Amino acid sequence: MAMASQQQQPPGGPMAQQGLQQPGTIQQQQQQQLSQQQDFDPVHRFKLLIPQLKDSLQNLMKIASLNLAHNTAIDNGIESSDAQVQRFDKSLEEFYALCDQVELCLRLAYECLSQCIDSAKHSPNLVPTATKPDTVQTESMSYAQYLGMIKTQISCAKDIHNALLECSKKIAGKGQPQGIM
């Protein structure tokens, strides 16, 4: 029996099988990473929410029309109020929850875009890294130039901070009564 199981294995033994399975595993890991990145992408999330929002709106309108027809039948004396109808408020809550999620996705996408634009505005040149040597371009800056730019930005931020502190001290000083001379 042991001989039969050994004969059924492909040439190279279990190690060859693991070698064959690794590319599939790597592809699965890459797909998982891609799906995780897409979960955090607000535009992708927005695209996923739109069909749900459409379905929720259709359901909301269907329930509203059924409830309206039921209430009309009760008013006309055709039906009694004992019949079970779907709850309009639950479907409305679901619709509003999806609207809130869409709004959050759009706000987040707008913030990401604003941050990207500001980043490009205040640091327009790329800094090549050791891990990504292919990003070296003619307009990229050296690390020393990058450090100089960062030091300038820090200095500017400190100047703004000091100016704000000075203004707040002046405002606080004007609010307090001065001593009698």
mmCIF file of C-alpha atoms in Angstrom:
data_model
loop_
_atom_site.group_PDB
_atom_site.id
_atom_site.type_symbol
_atom_site.label_atom_id
_atom_site.label_comp_id
_atom_site.label_asym_id
_atom_site.label_seq_id
_atom_site.Cartn_x
_atom_site.Cartn_y
_atom_site.Cartn_z
ATOM 1 C CA MET A 1 0.000 0.000 0.000
ATOM 2 C CA ALA A 2 2.798 2.396 0.843
ATOM 3 C CA MET A 3 4.358 1.599 -2.505
ATOM 4 C CA ALA A 4 1.134 2.413 -4.339
ATOM 5 C CA SER A 5 0.830 5.822 -2.688
ATOM 6 C CA GLN A 6 4.441 6.611 -3.498
ATOM 7 C CA GLN A 7 3.934 5.643 -7.136
ATOM 8 C CA GLN A 8 0.945 8.003 -7.498
ATOM 9 C CA GLN A 9 2.976 11.085 -6.557
ATOM 10 C CA PRO A 10 4.297 13.139 -9.468
ATOM 11 C CA PRO A 11 8.039 13.117 -10.175
ATOM 12 C CA GLY A 12 9.941 15.301 -7.750
ATOM 13 C CA GLY A 13 7.833 14.349 -4.724
ATOM 14 C CA PRO A 14 5.960 16.722 -2.395
ATOM 15 C CA MET A 15 8.458 19.540 -2.876
ATOM 16 C CA ALA A 16 7.647 19.717 -6.591
ATOM 17 C CA GLN A 17 3.936 19.917 -5.741
ATOM 18 C CA GLN A 18 4.571 22.819 -3.376
ATOM 19 C CA GLY A 19 6.553 24.566 -6.080
ATOM 20 C CA LEU A 20 3.611 24.201 -8.427
ATOM 21 C CA GLN A 21 1.139 25.504 -5.855
ATOM 22 C CA GLN A 22 3.131 28.593 -4.905
ATOM 23 C CA PRO A 23 2.364 30.663 -8.034
ATOM 24 C CA GLY A 24 -1.358 30.105 -7.437
ATOM 25 C CA THR A 25 -0.944 31.037 -3.792
ATOM 26 C CA ILE A 26 0.970 34.180 -4.732
ATOM 27 C CA GLN A 27 -1.778 35.142 -7.165
ATOM 28 C CA GLN A 28 -4.404 34.595 -4.460
ATOM 29 C CA GLN A 29 -2.426 36.758 -2.035
ATOM 30 C CA GLN A 30 -2.104 39.491 -4.656
ATOM 31 C CA GLN A 31 -5.842 39.331 -5.321
ATOM 32 C CA GLN A 32 -6.554 39.574 -1.575
ATOM 33 C CA GLN A 33 -4.260 42.590 -1.277
ATOM 34 C CA LEU A 34 -5.935 44.182 -4.288
ATOM 35 C CA SER A 35 -9.392 43.599 -2.836
ATOM 36 C CA GLN A 36 -8.274 45.031 0.512
ATOM 37 C CA GLN A 37 -6.925 48.108 -1.260
ATOM 38 C CA GLN A 38 -10.184 48.444 -3.158
ATOM 39 C CA ASP A 39 -12.137 48.237 0.111
ATOM 40 C CA PHE A 40 -10.306 51.366 1.259
ATOM 41 C CA ASP A 41 -10.676 53.124 -2.095
ATOM 42 C CA PRO A 42 -13.650 55.471 -1.707
ATOM 43 C CA VAL A 43 -14.366 55.591 -5.444
ATOM 44 C CA HIS A 44 -14.479 51.795 -5.667
ATOM 45 C CA ARG A 45 -16.687 51.649 -2.575
ATOM 46 C CA PHE A 46 -18.967 54.281 -4.142
ATOM 47 C CA LYS A 47 -19.279 52.182 -7.304
ATOM 48 C CA LEU A 48 -20.240 49.180 -5.184
ATOM 49 C CA LEU A 49 -22.847 51.157 -3.230
ATOM 50 C CA ILE A 50 -24.693 52.571 -6.250
ATOM 51 C CA PRO A 51 -26.413 49.280 -7.251
ATOM 52 C CA GLN A 52 -27.357 48.700 -3.600
ATOM 53 C CA LEU A 53 -28.750 52.226 -3.408
ATOM 54 C CA LYS A 54 -30.750 51.646 -6.586
ATOM 55 C CA ASP A 55 -32.193 48.392 -5.225
ATOM 56 C CA SER A 56 -33.009 50.042 -1.912
ATOM 57 C CA LEU A 57 -34.810 52.890 -3.678
ATOM 58 C CA GLN A 58 -36.789 50.428 -5.798
ATOM 59 C CA ASN A 59 -37.743 48.498 -2.662
ATOM 60 C CA LEU A 60 -38.707 51.726 -0.900
ATOM 61 C CA MET A 61 -40.954 52.803 -3.765
ATOM 62 C CA LYS A 62 -42.535 49.344 -3.987
ATOM 63 C CA ILE A 63 -43.337 49.307 -0.253
ATOM 64 C CA ALA A 64 -44.646 52.862 -0.431
ATOM 65 C CA SER A 65 -46.963 51.999 -3.312
ATOM 66 C CA LEU A 66 -48.200 48.835 -1.554
ATOM 67 C CA ASN A 67 -48.849 50.766 1.649
ATOM 68 C CA LEU A 68 -50.621 53.526 -0.274
ATOM 69 C CA ALA A 69 -52.814 50.997 -2.074
ATOM 70 C CA HIS A 70 -53.561 49.228 1.221
ATOM 71 C CA ASN A 71 -54.475 52.493 2.988
ATOM 72 C CA THR A 72 -56.653 53.535 0.032
ATOM 73 C CA ALA A 73 -58.482 50.197 0.199
ATOM 74 C CA ILE A 74 -59.041 50.670 3.939
ATOM 75 C CA ASP A 75 -60.350 54.207 3.389
ATOM 76 C CA ASN A 76 -62.757 52.949 0.714
ATOM 77 C CA GLY A 77 -63.962 50.167 3.004
ATOM 78 C CA ILE A 78 -62.725 47.397 0.711
ATOM 79 C CA GLU A 79 -60.205 45.919 3.170
ATOM 80 C CA SER A 80 -59.858 45.775 6.912
ATOM 81 C CA SER A 81 -56.811 47.041 8.737
ATOM 82 C CA ASP A 82 -55.934 43.504 9.846
ATOM 83 C CA ALA A 83 -53.826 42.788 6.743
ATOM 84 C CA GLN A 84 -50.051 42.652 7.240
ATOM 85 C CA VAL A 85 -48.096 45.278 5.285
ATOM 86 C CA GLN A 86 -44.377 45.866 5.057
ATOM 87 C CA ARG A 87 -42.905 48.581 7.216
ATOM 88 C CA PHE A 88 -42.098 51.707 5.262
ATOM 89 C CA ASP A 89 -39.901 53.185 7.986
ATOM 90 C CA LYS A 90 -37.479 50.218 7.931
ATOM 91 C CA SER A 91 -36.914 50.484 4.189
ATOM 92 C CA LEU A 92 -36.589 54.260 4.475
ATOM 93 C CA GLU A 93 -33.927 53.821 7.185
ATOM 94 C CA GLU A 94 -32.047 51.378 4.948
ATOM 95 C CA PHE A 95 -32.167 53.858 2.070
ATOM 96 C CA TYR A 96 -30.937 56.719 4.262
ATOM 97 C CA ALA A 97 -28.129 54.552 5.651
ATOM 98 C CA LEU A 98 -26.928 53.812 2.135
ATOM 99 C CA CYS A 99 -27.199 57.509 1.241
ATOM 100 C CA ASP A 100 -25.039 58.342 4.250
ATOM 101 C CA GLN A 101 -22.432 55.784 3.172
ATOM 102 C CA VAL A 102 -22.386 57.215 -0.354
ATOM 103 C CA GLU A 103 -21.981 60.718 1.055
ATOM 104 C CA LEU A 104 -19.068 59.592 3.232
ATOM 105 C CA CYS A 105 -17.386 57.898 0.272
ATOM 106 C CA LEU A 106 -17.721 61.024 -1.834
ATOM 107 C CA ARG A 107 -16.409 63.261 0.952
ATOM 108 C CA LEU A 108 -13.453 60.930 1.503
ATOM 109 C CA ALA A 109 -12.710 60.836 -2.230
ATOM 110 C CA TYR A 110 -12.817 64.638 -2.313
ATOM 111 C CA GLU A 111 -10.447 64.861 0.669
ATOM 112 C CA CYS A 112 -8.050 62.383 -0.972
ATOM 113 C CA LEU A 113 -8.100 64.403 -4.182
ATOM 114 C CA SER A 114 -7.509 67.655 -2.290
ATOM 115 C CA GLN A 115 -4.611 66.101 -0.403
ATOM 116 C CA CYS A 116 -3.107 64.785 -3.634
ATOM 117 C CA ILE A 117 -3.394 68.201 -5.294
ATOM 118 C CA ASP A 118 -1.857 69.934 -2.270
ATOM 119 C CA SER A 119 0.932 67.367 -2.167
ATOM 120 C CA ALA A 120 1.713 67.900 -5.838
ATOM 121 C CA LYS A 121 1.594 71.659 -5.342
ATOM 122 C CA HIS A 122 3.934 71.785 -2.351
ATOM 123 C CA SER A 123 6.245 68.957 -3.328
ATOM 124 C CA PRO A 124 6.027 68.673 -7.098
ATOM 125 C CA ASN A 125 9.201 66.658 -7.667
ATOM 126 C CA LEU A 126 9.651 63.009 -6.879
ATOM 127 C CA VAL A 127 12.364 61.736 -4.602
ATOM 128 C CA PRO A 128 13.831 58.444 -5.831
ATOM 129 C CA THR A 129 13.928 55.691 -3.271
ATOM 130 C CA ALA A 130 16.166 52.676 -3.008
ATOM 131 C CA THR A 131 13.163 50.358 -3.271
ATOM 132 C CA LYS A 132 11.849 51.985 -6.446
ATOM 133 C CA PRO A 133 14.796 52.907 -8.666
ATOM 134 C CA ASP A 134 12.529 52.974 -11.720
ATOM 135 C CA THR A 135 10.891 56.186 -10.441
ATOM 136 C CA VAL A 136 14.039 58.203 -11.152
ATOM 137 C CA GLN A 137 13.041 60.865 -13.632
ATOM 138 C CA THR A 138 14.740 63.924 -14.979
ATOM 139 C CA GLU A 139 12.665 66.263 -12.797
ATOM 140 C CA SER A 140 13.195 64.272 -9.587
ATOM 141 C CA MET A 141 15.194 65.904 -6.809
ATOM 142 C CA SER A 142 18.060 64.524 -4.803
ATOM 143 C CA TYR A 143 17.652 63.613 -1.183
ATOM 144 C CA ALA A 144 19.708 66.651 -0.126
ATOM 145 C CA GLN A 145 17.381 68.923 -2.114
ATOM 146 C CA TYR A 146 14.409 67.199 -0.524
ATOM 147 C CA LEU A 147 15.834 67.751 2.972
ATOM 148 C CA GLY A 148 16.383 71.423 2.158
ATOM 149 C CA MET A 149 12.788 71.775 1.010
ATOM 150 C CA ILE A 150 11.509 70.057 4.164
ATOM 151 C CA LYS A 151 13.644 72.309 6.387
ATOM 152 C CA THR A 152 12.215 75.340 4.595
ATOM 153 C CA GLN A 153 8.679 74.062 5.134
ATOM 154 C CA ILE A 154 9.374 73.418 8.823
ATOM 155 C CA SER A 155 10.830 76.901 9.212
ATOM 156 C CA CYS A 156 7.783 78.428 7.538
ATOM 157 C CA ALA A 157 5.449 76.425 9.787
ATOM 158 C CA LYS A 158 7.376 77.606 12.877
ATOM 159 C CA ASP A 159 7.149 81.230 11.713
ATOM 160 C CA ILE A 160 3.396 80.890 11.248
ATOM 161 C CA HIS A 161 3.077 79.234 14.665
ATOM 162 C CA ASN A 162 5.073 82.009 16.341
ATOM 163 C CA ALA A 163 3.045 84.712 14.582
ATOM 164 C CA LEU A 164 -0.200 83.097 15.752
ATOM 165 C CA LEU A 165 1.122 82.841 19.322
ATOM 166 C CA GLU A 166 2.155 86.492 19.264
ATOM 167 C CA CYS A 167 -1.266 87.554 17.975
ATOM 168 C CA SER A 168 -3.063 85.474 20.596
ATOM 169 C CA LYS A 169 -0.926 87.060 23.353
ATOM 170 C CA LYS A 170 -1.749 90.538 22.034
ATOM 171 C CA ILE A 171 -5.459 89.723 21.940
ATOM 172 C CA ALA A 172 -5.331 88.263 25.458
ATOM 173 C CA GLY A 173 -3.388 91.322 26.664
ATOM 174 C CA LYS A 174 -6.002 93.755 25.308
ATOM 175 C CA GLY A 175 -8.807 91.931 27.091
ATOM 176 C CA GLN A 176 -7.187 92.336 30.514
ATOM 177 C CA PRO A 177 -7.407 95.738 32.268
ATOM 178 C CA GLN A 178 -4.035 97.406 32.613
ATOM 179 C CA GLY A 179 -2.739 98.483 36.038
ATOM 180 C CA ILE A 180 -3.219 102.045 37.377
ATOM 181 C CA MET A 181 -0.215 104.280 36.950
#
